Coordinates of C-alpha atoms in Angstrom, one line a residue:
M225 CA -20.7 26.1 -6.1
L226 CA -20.7 23.1 -8.5
E227 CA -19.8 24.3 -12.0
Q228 CA -20.0 22.7 -15.5
N229 CA -17.5 24.1 -18.0
K230 CA -15.9 21.2 -19.9
T231 CA -17.0 18.0 -21.7
F232 CA -15.5 14.8 -20.5
K233 CA -13.3 14.7 -23.6
E234 CA -12.1 18.2 -23.0
Y235 CA -11.3 17.3 -19.4
L236 CA -9.4 14.1 -20.4
S237 CA -7.4 16.0 -23.0
N238 CA -5.7 17.9 -20.1
L239 CA -4.5 14.7 -18.4
K240 CA -1.3 12.8 -19.1
K241 CA -1.3 9.5 -20.8
E242 CA -0.3 7.8 -17.5
E243 CA -3.4 9.3 -15.8
L244 CA -5.7 8.1 -18.6
N245 CA -4.3 4.6 -18.2
K246 CA -5.1 4.7 -14.5
I247 CA -8.7 5.6 -15.3
I248 CA -8.9 2.7 -17.7
E249 CA -7.4 0.4 -15.1
C250 CA -10.1 1.6 -12.6
Y251 CA -12.8 1.2 -15.1
N252 CA -11.8 -2.3 -15.9
K253 CA -12.0 -3.1 -12.2
L254 CA -15.6 -1.8 -12.3
C255 CA -16.2 -4.2 -15.2
I256 CA -15.5 -7.2 -13.0
I257 CA -18.2 -6.0 -10.6
F258 CA -20.8 -4.7 -13.0
D259 CA -20.1 -6.9 -16.0
Y260 CA -19.4 -3.8 -18.2
P261 CA -17.5 -4.4 -21.5
K262 CA -13.7 -3.9 -20.8
I263 CA -11.4 -1.6 -22.6
E264 CA -9.0 -4.2 -23.9
E265 CA -6.3 -1.9 -25.4
S266 CA -4.7 0.7 -23.2
K267 CA -1.4 1.1 -25.0
G268 CA -2.6 3.3 -27.9
K269 CA -2.1 6.9 -28.6
K270 CA -3.5 9.5 -26.2
E271 CA -6.3 10.3 -28.5
E272 CA -7.3 6.7 -28.7
L273 CA -7.3 6.4 -24.9
I274 CA -9.5 9.5 -24.6
N275 CA -12.0 8.2 -27.2
S276 CA -12.2 4.8 -25.4
L277 CA -13.0 6.5 -22.1
V278 CA -15.5 8.9 -23.6
N279 CA -17.4 5.9 -25.0
I280 CA -17.8 4.3 -21.5
K281 CA -18.2 7.5 -19.5
D282 CA -21.8 6.8 -18.4
N283 CA -20.9 3.3 -17.0
Y284 CA -17.8 4.7 -15.3
F285 CA -19.6 7.5 -13.5
K286 CA -22.5 5.3 -12.5
G287 CA -20.2 2.5 -11.3
I288 CA -18.1 4.8 -9.0
I289 CA -21.3 6.3 -7.5
K290 CA -23.0 2.9 -7.0
L291 CA -20.0 1.8 -4.9
L292 CA -20.4 4.7 -2.4
D293 CA -21.7 3.8 1.0
Q294 CA -25.2 5.2 2.0
K295 CA -23.9 8.1 4.0
D296 CA -21.6 9.3 1.2
F297 CA -24.3 8.8 -1.4
G298 CA -26.6 11.0 0.7
L299 CA -23.9 13.7 1.0
L300 CA -23.3 13.5 -2.8
T301 CA -27.0 14.0 -3.4
K302 CA -27.0 17.2 -1.3
I303 CA -23.9 18.5 -3.0
V304 CA -25.3 17.9 -6.5
K305 CA -28.8 19.1 -5.8
K306 CA -28.1 22.0 -3.5
P307 CA -24.4 22.8 -3.4
S308 CA -23.2 25.2 -0.8
E309 CA -19.8 26.3 0.5
E310 CA -20.5 24.7 3.8
Q311 CA -21.1 21.3 2.2
L312 CA -17.9 21.5 0.3
I313 CA -15.9 22.4 3.4
N314 CA -17.5 19.7 5.6
N315 CA -17.2 16.8 3.2
K316 CA -13.6 17.1 2.0
D317 CA -12.8 13.4 2.3
L318 CA -15.7 12.5 0.0
I319 CA -14.9 15.3 -2.5
N320 CA -11.2 14.4 -2.6
Y321 CA -12.1 10.8 -3.3
L322 CA -14.4 11.8 -6.1
K323 CA -11.7 14.1 -7.5
E324 CA -9.3 11.2 -7.4
Q325 CA -11.8 9.2 -9.4
H326 CA -12.3 12.1 -11.8
I327 CA -16.0 12.5 -11.0
F328 CA -15.3 16.1 -9.8
Y329 CA -12.4 18.3 -10.9
T330 CA -11.2 21.7 -9.8
L331 CA -10.5 24.8 -11.9
D332 CA -11.6 28.0 -10.0
N333 CA -14.3 26.0 -8.3
L334 CA -15.5 22.4 -7.9
S335 CA -16.7 21.3 -11.3
V336 CA -18.3 18.3 -13.1
V337 CA -18.3 17.7 -16.8
T338 CA -21.2 19.0 -19.0
D339 CA -22.1 15.7 -20.7
I340 CA -22.8 13.7 -17.5
D341 CA -26.1 14.2 -15.7
L342 CA -25.2 13.5 -12.0
K343 CA -28.7 14.4 -10.9
K344 CA -30.1 11.7 -13.1
I345 CA -27.6 9.1 -11.8
I346 CA -28.3 9.9 -8.1
S347 CA -32.1 9.9 -8.7
S348 CA -32.0 6.5 -10.5
K349 CA -34.1 3.9 -8.5
E350 CA -31.6 1.2 -9.7
V351 CA -28.6 3.2 -8.2
I352 CA -30.4 4.0 -5.0
K353 CA -31.4 0.4 -4.5
Y354 CA -27.9 -0.8 -5.2
V355 CA -26.2 1.6 -2.8
K356 CA -28.6 0.6 0.0
K357 CA -27.9 -3.1 -0.5
N358 CA -24.2 -2.6 -1.0
N359 CA -24.0 -0.5 2.1
D360 CA -24.8 -3.6 4.2
L361 CA -21.6 -5.3 2.8
Y362 CA -19.5 -2.4 4.0
K363 CA -21.1 -2.5 7.4
M364 CA -20.7 -6.3 7.5
M365 CA -17.0 -5.9 6.8
D366 CA -16.7 -3.2 9.6
G367 CA -18.5 -5.6 11.9
I368 CA -16.1 -8.5 11.1
I369 CA -13.1 -6.3 12.0
I370 CA -14.8 -5.1 15.2
A371 CA -15.4 -8.8 16.2
Y372 CA -11.9 -10.2 15.3
G373 CA -9.4 -7.5 14.5
V374 CA -7.5 -10.0 12.3
I375 CA -9.2 -12.7 10.3
D376 CA -7.7 -15.3 7.9
I377 CA -9.1 -15.3 4.4
E378 CA -10.3 -18.9 4.6
Y379 CA -12.6 -18.2 7.5
F380 CA -13.7 -14.9 5.9
N381 CA -14.7 -16.9 2.8
I382 CA -16.8 -19.2 5.0
I383 CA -18.6 -16.2 6.5
I384 CA -19.5 -14.7 3.2
S385 CA -20.3 -17.9 1.3
S386 CA -24.0 -17.5 1.8
I387 CA -24.1 -14.0 0.3
D388 CA -25.1 -13.6 -3.4
N389 CA -22.1 -12.8 -5.6
F390 CA -19.8 -13.2 -2.6
N391 CA -16.8 -13.3 -5.0
L392 CA -17.4 -9.6 -5.7
I393 CA -17.0 -8.4 -2.1
I394 CA -13.2 -8.0 -2.1
P395 CA -13.2 -6.2 -5.6
K396 CA -15.8 -3.8 -4.2
L397 CA -13.7 -3.1 -1.1
E398 CA -11.0 -1.6 -3.4
F399 CA -13.4 1.3 -4.0
Y400 CA -14.4 1.7 -0.3
Y401 CA -12.0 4.5 0.6
K402 CA -13.2 4.7 4.2
K403 CA -12.2 1.1 5.2
D404 CA -10.1 0.9 8.3
Y405 CA -8.4 -2.4 7.5
K406 CA -6.1 -3.9 5.0
V407 CA -7.1 -6.8 2.7
L408 CA -4.1 -9.1 2.1
M409 CA -3.7 -12.4 0.3
D410 CA -4.1 -14.5 3.4
R411 CA -5.7 -12.2 6.0
I412 CA -7.6 -9.0 6.7
I413 CA -6.1 -6.8 9.4
T414 CA -7.5 -3.7 11.2
N415 CA -5.4 -0.6 10.8
K416 CA -5.5 -0.1 14.5
L417 CA -3.0 -2.9 15.1
N418 CA 0.7 -2.4 14.4
N419 CA 2.3 -5.0 16.7
K420 CA 3.3 -7.9 14.4
K421 CA 3.5 -10.4 17.2
R422 CA -0.1 -9.6 18.3
I423 CA -1.3 -9.7 14.7
N424 CA 0.3 -13.1 14.2
R425 CA -1.1 -14.4 17.5
Y426 CA -4.6 -13.5 16.5
F427 CA -4.1 -14.8 13.0
K428 CA -2.9 -18.2 14.2
D429 CA -5.8 -18.6 16.7
K430 CA -8.6 -20.1 14.5
N431 CA -11.1 -20.5 17.4
Y432 CA -13.5 -17.9 16.0
K433 CA -16.9 -17.3 17.5
S434 CA -19.4 -17.4 14.7
F435 CA -22.1 -14.7 14.2
T436 CA -24.9 -14.2 11.7
I437 CA -24.5 -11.8 8.9
K438 CA -27.1 -9.6 10.6
D439 CA -24.9 -9.5 13.8
Y440 CA -21.9 -8.4 11.8
I441 CA -24.0 -5.6 10.2
K442 CA -25.2 -4.5 13.6
M443 CA -21.6 -4.3 14.8
G444 CA -20.7 -2.3 11.7
N445 CA -23.7 0.0 12.4
N446 CA -22.6 0.3 16.1
T447 CA -25.9 -1.0 17.3
Y448 CA -25.0 -4.6 18.4
H449 CA -24.8 -3.6 22.1
H450 CA -28.5 -2.6 22.1
G451 CA -29.3 -6.3 22.6
I452 CA -26.9 -6.8 25.5
K453 CA -28.5 -7.3 28.9
S454 CA -26.0 -5.2 30.8
Y455 CA -26.5 -2.3 28.4
K456 CA -30.2 -2.3 29.1
A457 CA -29.4 -2.3 32.8
F458 CA -27.1 0.7 32.3
I459 CA -29.8 2.7 30.5
K460 CA -32.3 1.8 33.3
M461 CA -29.8 3.0 35.9
L462 CA -29.4 6.3 34.1
K463 CA -33.2 6.8 34.0
N464 CA -33.4 6.1 37.7
H465 CA -30.7 8.8 38.6
Y466 CA -31.2 11.5 36.0
V467 CA -34.0 13.2 34.0
F468 CA -33.2 10.9 31.1
K469 CA -35.4 10.3 28.0
N470 CA -35.1 7.7 25.2
S471 CA -33.9 10.5 22.9
D472 CA -30.8 10.8 25.2
I473 CA -29.7 7.3 24.3
A474 CA -28.1 8.5 21.0
F475 CA -26.0 11.0 23.0
I476 CA -24.9 8.2 25.5
D477 CA -24.1 5.9 22.6
K478 CA -22.1 8.4 20.6
N479 CA -20.1 9.9 23.5
I480 CA -19.6 7.0 25.9
V481 CA -20.6 3.5 24.8
I482 CA -19.6 3.4 21.1
P483 CA -16.0 4.8 21.7
Y484 CA -15.6 2.3 24.6
L485 CA -16.9 -0.8 22.8
Y486 CA -16.2 -0.3 19.1
N487 CA -13.5 2.3 18.7
S488 CA -11.0 1.4 21.4
L489 CA -8.3 -1.3 21.1
N490 CA -8.7 -4.4 23.2
E491 CA -6.4 -2.9 25.9
E492 CA -8.4 -2.9 29.1
E493 CA -6.3 -0.5 31.1
K494 CA -6.2 2.2 28.4
A495 CA -9.9 1.7 27.5
N496 CA -11.0 2.0 31.1
K497 CA -9.0 5.1 31.7
N498 CA -10.5 6.8 28.6
L499 CA -14.0 5.7 29.8
E500 CA -13.5 7.3 33.2
D501 CA -12.2 10.6 31.7
T502 CA -15.2 10.7 29.4
I503 CA -17.7 10.2 32.2
L504 CA -16.1 12.8 34.4
S505 CA -16.3 15.3 31.5
L506 CA -20.0 14.7 30.8
F507 CA -21.6 14.2 34.2
E508 CA -21.6 15.9 37.6
F509 CA -21.3 13.8 40.7
K510 CA -21.9 14.7 44.3
G511 CA -19.8 11.8 45.4
D512 CA -17.9 8.8 44.1
K513 CA -20.7 6.2 44.6
L514 CA -22.7 7.0 41.5
R515 CA -19.6 7.6 39.4
L516 CA -18.1 4.2 40.3
K517 CA -21.5 2.6 39.8
M518 CA -21.7 4.1 36.3
I519 CA -18.2 2.9 35.4
E520 CA -19.0 -0.6 36.8
E521 CA -22.2 -0.8 34.7
I522 CA -20.5 0.2 31.4
T523 CA -17.5 -2.1 32.1
E524 CA -20.0 -4.9 32.5
I525 CA -21.2 -4.2 28.9
R526 CA -17.7 -4.6 27.6
S527 CA -17.5 -8.0 29.3
E528 CA -20.5 -9.1 27.2
F529 CA -19.1 -7.7 23.9
P530 CA -16.9 -9.5 21.3
L531 CA -13.2 -9.0 21.9
W532 CA -10.3 -9.6 19.5
E533 CA -8.3 -11.3 22.3
Y534 CA -10.9 -14.0 22.5
R535 CA -11.6 -14.2 18.7
G536 CA -15.0 -12.7 19.0
Y537 CA -16.0 -14.4 22.2
T538 CA -16.8 -12.2 25.2
K539 CA -14.8 -12.0 28.3
K540 CA -17.6 -13.8 30.2
E541 CA -17.7 -16.6 27.6
S542 CA -13.9 -17.0 27.9
K543 CA -14.1 -17.3 31.7
D544 CA -16.9 -19.8 31.5
E545 CA -14.9 -22.0 29.2
K546 CA -12.0 -22.0 31.7

């Protein structure tokens, strides 16, 4: 259960001075995003640091929560309004992040300070609206990584130049604990790549295919493939051979198409092997004909999907150029 047993000041008094300064540093980063008044002095006595943080506690809590993605915001809403042991067990990553940010803390049970009304914050129309809009930025970033794997900052800045307050995107990403990429001074790199030669090869190849912001968001939401002709042909084939309803598309997407298109590295042999293993585990075949046809249809979708190797161009587009 979610308990309340300390004020924010009482909670802070149990922290070390080093920890207090880290909260101040985090808060001052929020100030860049939300135009809050900064805490200028962070070298004073412990009591002074505590008082400074108590004075800005409302902005601090609200700022951290506003920078959650939509899924985590929904989970936090459930945890705050109807906390249960199951929710606390199933959402450890979110809870650990919020504990790191001092929104939650642990004594005997998960707790929140008495002088912050989390229900009020998560019910605020301003907060809900902000989370929804900001969520598109996170999905756009995920989509950019899905398209390119590695992107130089100059081209990234061109992509985001049409977005309102585009200069705040990278500061916001510091608070996105779920990002699967590293933001460096000159490039952004997926965490799935470790080979330095491959990373540098991608980085040096500036022949990027351009997409709309909406396309990047669709990639980030794992729905971009819904517009691909070969995907539509694949679904049609399934309906012709199985008792297959539109509601089954979510199952096919989650278990077959999305892992193959969005989550696998651009390594054809490995991706195709994983695809075949997945299909064999999910479907029963009387012979090889339908199995091979299904693999062929899904492989065709990948040939029409953006690949890192071709800097966002598809395999088909790359062949056409040659």
